[in-house]
């Protein structure tokens, strides 16, 4: 009797796990993970990060209202068929030398599909007005 019940549970689990689902994988994240965001120094004018996603995405930059845009990113979108592939995309960050004497802060915002709704995923970008003397 235990074998029949176990077989029934096994078959039910098999059928439940084999249903076709249009939305199986939805992950988007920056790599490497940088808890403090992307840190740039005064003389640094180029850097990059990587975005891994199982869904198409669009990126934009956000700055404080009193601050002029001080960096750009490329590419700003990645389009493919969700659920059939994933993308690991290098995002280049281009800026100018920070000779303002102030810390500049911005944000990369990623708009991508989530099962419940569109969500924003982001990465802070900070450029200090001094040189990196730890690793010159």
PDB file of C-alpha atoms in Angstrom:
ATOM      1  CA  UNK A   1       0.000   0.000   0.000  1.00  0.00           C
ATOM      2  CA  UNK A   2       2.867   2.371   0.823  1.00  0.00           C
ATOM      3  CA  UNK A   3       4.371   1.684  -2.609  1.00  0.00           C
ATOM      4  CA  UNK A   4       1.123   2.631  -4.358  1.00  0.00           C
ATOM      5  CA  UNK A   5       0.812   5.876  -2.372  1.00  0.00           C
ATOM      6  CA  UNK A   6       4.467   6.700  -2.993  1.00  0.00           C
ATOM      7  CA  UNK A   7       4.036   5.972  -6.696  1.00  0.00           C
ATOM      8  CA  UNK A   8       0.926   8.192  -6.804  1.00  0.00           C
ATOM      9  CA  UNK A   9       2.769  11.059  -5.122  1.00  0.00           C
ATOM     10  CA  UNK A  10       5.709  10.617  -7.481  1.00  0.00           C
ATOM     11  CA  UNK A  11       3.464  10.687 -10.567  1.00  0.00           C
ATOM     12  CA  UNK A  12       1.534  13.734  -9.272  1.00  0.00           C
ATOM     13  CA  UNK A  13       4.842  15.552  -8.653  1.00  0.00           C
ATOM     14  CA  UNK A  14       6.059  14.630 -12.110  1.00  0.00           C
ATOM     15  CA  UNK A  15       2.983  16.071 -13.813  1.00  0.00           C
ATOM     16  CA  UNK A  16       3.015  19.188 -11.651  1.00  0.00           C
ATOM     17  CA  UNK A  17       6.650  19.886 -12.474  1.00  0.00           C
ATOM     18  CA  UNK A  18       6.309  19.304 -16.207  1.00  0.00           C
ATOM     19  CA  UNK A  19       3.592  21.832 -16.955  1.00  0.00           C
ATOM     20  CA  UNK A  20       4.619  24.405 -19.487  1.00  0.00           C
ATOM     21  CA  UNK A  21       5.010  27.806 -17.981  1.00  0.00           C
ATOM     22  CA  UNK A  22       5.539  30.979 -19.919  1.00  0.00           C
ATOM     23  CA  UNK A  23       7.302  32.638 -16.984  1.00  0.00           C
ATOM     24  CA  UNK A  24       9.834  30.348 -15.391  1.00  0.00           C
ATOM     25  CA  UNK A  25      12.989  32.406 -14.978  1.00  0.00           C
ATOM     26  CA  UNK A  26      12.987  36.066 -14.045  1.00  0.00           C
ATOM     27  CA  UNK A  27      16.254  37.286 -12.632  1.00  0.00           C
ATOM     28  CA  UNK A  28      18.158  40.465 -13.254  1.00  0.00           C
ATOM     29  CA  UNK A  29      21.221  41.467 -11.266  1.00  0.00           C
ATOM     30  CA  UNK A  30      24.498  43.348 -11.465  1.00  0.00           C
ATOM     31  CA  UNK A  31      27.678  41.358 -11.179  1.00  0.00           C
ATOM     32  CA  UNK A  32      29.993  41.554  -9.370  1.00  0.00           C
ATOM     33  CA  UNK A  33      27.771  42.462  -6.447  1.00  0.00           C
ATOM     34  CA  UNK A  34      28.881  45.838  -5.102  1.00  0.00           C
ATOM     35  CA  UNK A  35      27.024  46.750  -1.893  1.00  0.00           C
ATOM     36  CA  UNK A  36      28.351  50.329  -1.967  1.00  0.00           C
ATOM     37  CA  UNK A  37      27.712  50.706  -5.685  1.00  0.00           C
ATOM     38  CA  UNK A  38      30.291  51.515  -8.340  1.00  0.00           C
ATOM     39  CA  UNK A  39      33.085  53.684  -6.935  1.00  0.00           C
ATOM     40  CA  UNK A  40      35.051  55.940  -9.293  1.00  0.00           C
ATOM     41  CA  UNK A  41      37.898  58.321  -8.476  1.00  0.00           C
ATOM     42  CA  UNK A  42      38.704  61.840  -9.678  1.00  0.00           C
ATOM     43  CA  UNK A  43      40.879  60.894 -12.651  1.00  0.00           C
ATOM     44  CA  UNK A  44      38.880  57.815 -13.656  1.00  0.00           C
ATOM     45  CA  UNK A  45      36.892  58.403 -16.841  1.00  0.00           C
ATOM     46  CA  UNK A  46      35.813  54.872 -17.766  1.00  0.00           C
ATOM     47  CA  UNK A  47      34.636  51.801 -15.898  1.00  0.00           C
ATOM     48  CA  UNK A  48      32.158  49.014 -16.450  1.00  0.00           C
ATOM     49  CA  UNK A  49      29.819  46.645 -14.728  1.00  0.00           C
ATOM     50  CA  UNK A  50      27.930  43.597 -15.932  1.00  0.00           C
ATOM     51  CA  UNK A  51      24.183  42.996 -15.926  1.00  0.00           C
ATOM     52  CA  UNK A  52      22.834  39.449 -16.083  1.00  0.00           C
ATOM     53  CA  UNK A  53      19.179  39.122 -17.040  1.00  0.00           C
ATOM     54  CA  UNK A  54      16.706  36.495 -18.176  1.00  0.00           C
ATOM     55  CA  UNK A  55      14.434  39.267 -19.480  1.00  0.00           C
ATOM     56  CA  UNK A  56      14.783  42.206 -21.850  1.00  0.00           C
ATOM     57  CA  UNK A  57      15.733  45.425 -20.065  1.00  0.00           C
ATOM     58  CA  UNK A  58      16.176  49.157 -20.535  1.00  0.00           C
ATOM     59  CA  UNK A  59      18.614  51.286 -18.581  1.00  0.00           C
ATOM     60  CA  UNK A  60      18.615  54.953 -17.696  1.00  0.00           C
ATOM     61  CA  UNK A  61      20.673  57.269 -15.510  1.00  0.00           C
ATOM     62  CA  UNK A  62      19.295  59.285 -12.614  1.00  0.00           C
ATOM     63  CA  UNK A  63      20.941  62.327 -11.018  1.00  0.00           C
ATOM     64  CA  UNK A  64      19.990  64.722  -8.228  1.00  0.00           C
ATOM     65  CA  UNK A  65      17.762  67.556  -9.426  1.00  0.00           C
ATOM     66  CA  UNK A  66      20.483  70.174  -8.852  1.00  0.00           C
ATOM     67  CA  UNK A  67      23.179  68.109 -10.592  1.00  0.00           C
ATOM     68  CA  UNK A  68      24.025  67.979 -14.276  1.00  0.00           C
ATOM     69  CA  UNK A  69      24.368  64.481 -15.807  1.00  0.00           C
ATOM     70  CA  UNK A  70      28.026  63.596 -15.315  1.00  0.00           C
ATOM     71  CA  UNK A  71      28.204  60.064 -16.726  1.00  0.00           C
ATOM     72  CA  UNK A  72      26.697  58.083 -19.578  1.00  0.00           C
ATOM     73  CA  UNK A  73      26.191  54.371 -20.051  1.00  0.00           C
ATOM     74  CA  UNK A  74      26.201  52.104 -23.084  1.00  0.00           C
ATOM     75  CA  UNK A  75      24.290  50.040 -24.022  1.00  0.00           C
ATOM     76  CA  UNK A  76      20.988  51.334 -22.682  1.00  0.00           C
ATOM     77  CA  UNK A  77      18.893  48.292 -23.580  1.00  0.00           C
ATOM     78  CA  UNK A  78      19.012  44.603 -24.336  1.00  0.00           C
ATOM     79  CA  UNK A  79      16.172  43.002 -26.244  1.00  0.00           C
ATOM     80  CA  UNK A  80      15.612  39.283 -26.687  1.00  0.00           C
ATOM     81  CA  UNK A  81      12.871  36.703 -26.256  1.00  0.00           C
ATOM     82  CA  UNK A  82      12.250  36.173 -22.557  1.00  0.00           C
ATOM     83  CA  UNK A  83      12.326  32.589 -21.377  1.00  0.00           C
ATOM     84  CA  UNK A  84      14.409  31.358 -24.306  1.00  0.00           C
ATOM     85  CA  UNK A  85      17.794  32.762 -23.394  1.00  0.00           C
ATOM     86  CA  UNK A  86      19.599  35.068 -20.994  1.00  0.00           C
ATOM     87  CA  UNK A  87      22.031  37.892 -21.468  1.00  0.00           C
ATOM     88  CA  UNK A  88      25.189  38.838 -19.630  1.00  0.00           C
ATOM     89  CA  UNK A  89      25.811  42.360 -20.874  1.00  0.00           C
ATOM     90  CA  UNK A  90      28.751  44.613 -20.157  1.00  0.00           C
ATOM     91  CA  UNK A  91      27.618  48.159 -19.382  1.00  0.00           C
ATOM     92  CA  UNK A  92      30.283  50.800 -19.952  1.00  0.00           C
ATOM     93  CA  UNK A  93      30.278  53.863 -17.704  1.00  0.00           C
ATOM     94  CA  UNK A  94      31.882  56.952 -19.263  1.00  0.00           C
ATOM     95  CA  UNK A  95      32.507  60.151 -17.351  1.00  0.00           C
ATOM     96  CA  UNK A  96      34.851  63.105 -17.215  1.00  0.00           C
ATOM     97  CA  UNK A  97      37.556  63.946 -14.698  1.00  0.00           C
ATOM     98  CA  UNK A  98      36.023  65.105 -11.424  1.00  0.00           C
ATOM     99  CA  UNK A  99      37.664  68.476 -10.781  1.00  0.00           C
ATOM    100  CA  UNK A 100      34.603  69.928  -9.021  1.00  0.00           C
ATOM    101  CA  UNK A 101      35.927  69.328  -5.504  1.00  0.00           C
ATOM    102  CA  UNK A 102      32.640  67.573  -4.673  1.00  0.00           C
ATOM    103  CA  UNK A 103      31.541  63.958  -4.507  1.00  0.00           C
ATOM    104  CA  UNK A 104      29.324  63.210  -7.500  1.00  0.00           C
ATOM    105  CA  UNK A 105      26.526  60.681  -7.081  1.00  0.00           C
ATOM    106  CA  UNK A 106      24.295  59.129  -9.716  1.00  0.00           C
ATOM    107  CA  UNK A 107      22.275  56.004 -10.254  1.00  0.00           C
ATOM    108  CA  UNK A 108      21.876  53.437 -13.030  1.00  0.00           C
ATOM    109  CA  UNK A 109      18.274  52.274 -13.123  1.00  0.00           C
ATOM    110  CA  UNK A 110      17.238  49.065 -14.906  1.00  0.00           C
ATOM    111  CA  UNK A 111      13.628  48.547 -15.908  1.00  0.00           C
ATOM    112  CA  UNK A 112      12.863  44.870 -16.523  1.00  0.00           C
ATOM    113  CA  UNK A 113       9.994  42.445 -16.290  1.00  0.00           C
ATOM    114  CA  UNK A 114       9.058  40.807 -13.030  1.00  0.00           C
ATOM    115  CA  UNK A 115       6.303  38.235 -12.619  1.00  0.00           C
ATOM    116  CA  UNK A 116       4.168  40.661 -10.585  1.00  0.00           C
ATOM    117  CA  UNK A 117       4.989  43.949 -12.267  1.00  0.00           C
ATOM    118  CA  UNK A 118       7.777  46.020 -13.719  1.00  0.00           C
ATOM    119  CA  UNK A 119      10.479  46.562 -11.163  1.00  0.00           C
ATOM    120  CA  UNK A 120      13.434  48.862 -10.937  1.00  0.00           C
ATOM    121  CA  UNK A 121      16.860  47.451 -10.240  1.00  0.00           C
ATOM    122  CA  UNK A 122      19.678  49.878  -9.756  1.00  0.00           C
ATOM    123  CA  UNK A 123      23.298  50.559  -9.016  1.00  0.00           C
ATOM    124  CA  UNK A 124      24.632  53.689  -7.337  1.00  0.00           C
ATOM    125  CA  UNK A 125      27.607  55.339  -9.034  1.00  0.00           C
ATOM    126  CA  UNK A 126      29.847  57.592  -6.939  1.00  0.00           C
ATOM    127  CA  UNK A 127      32.845  59.579  -8.156  1.00  0.00           C
ATOM    128  CA  UNK A 128      35.112  61.046  -5.499  1.00  0.00           C
ATOM    129  CA  UNK A 129      37.082  64.266  -6.086  1.00  0.00           C
ATOM    130  CA  UNK A 130      40.343  62.601  -5.031  1.00  0.00           C
ATOM    131  CA  UNK A 131      42.659  60.011  -6.555  1.00  0.00           C
ATOM    132  CA  UNK A 132      42.742  56.385  -5.513  1.00  0.00           C
ATOM    133  CA  UNK A 133      45.926  56.195  -3.457  1.00  0.00           C
ATOM    134  CA  UNK A 134      45.296  52.638  -2.210  1.00  0.00           C
ATOM    135  CA  UNK A 135      45.807  51.246  -5.703  1.00  0.00           C
ATOM    136  CA  UNK A 136      47.413  54.076  -7.708  1.00  0.00           C
TER     137      UNK A 136
END
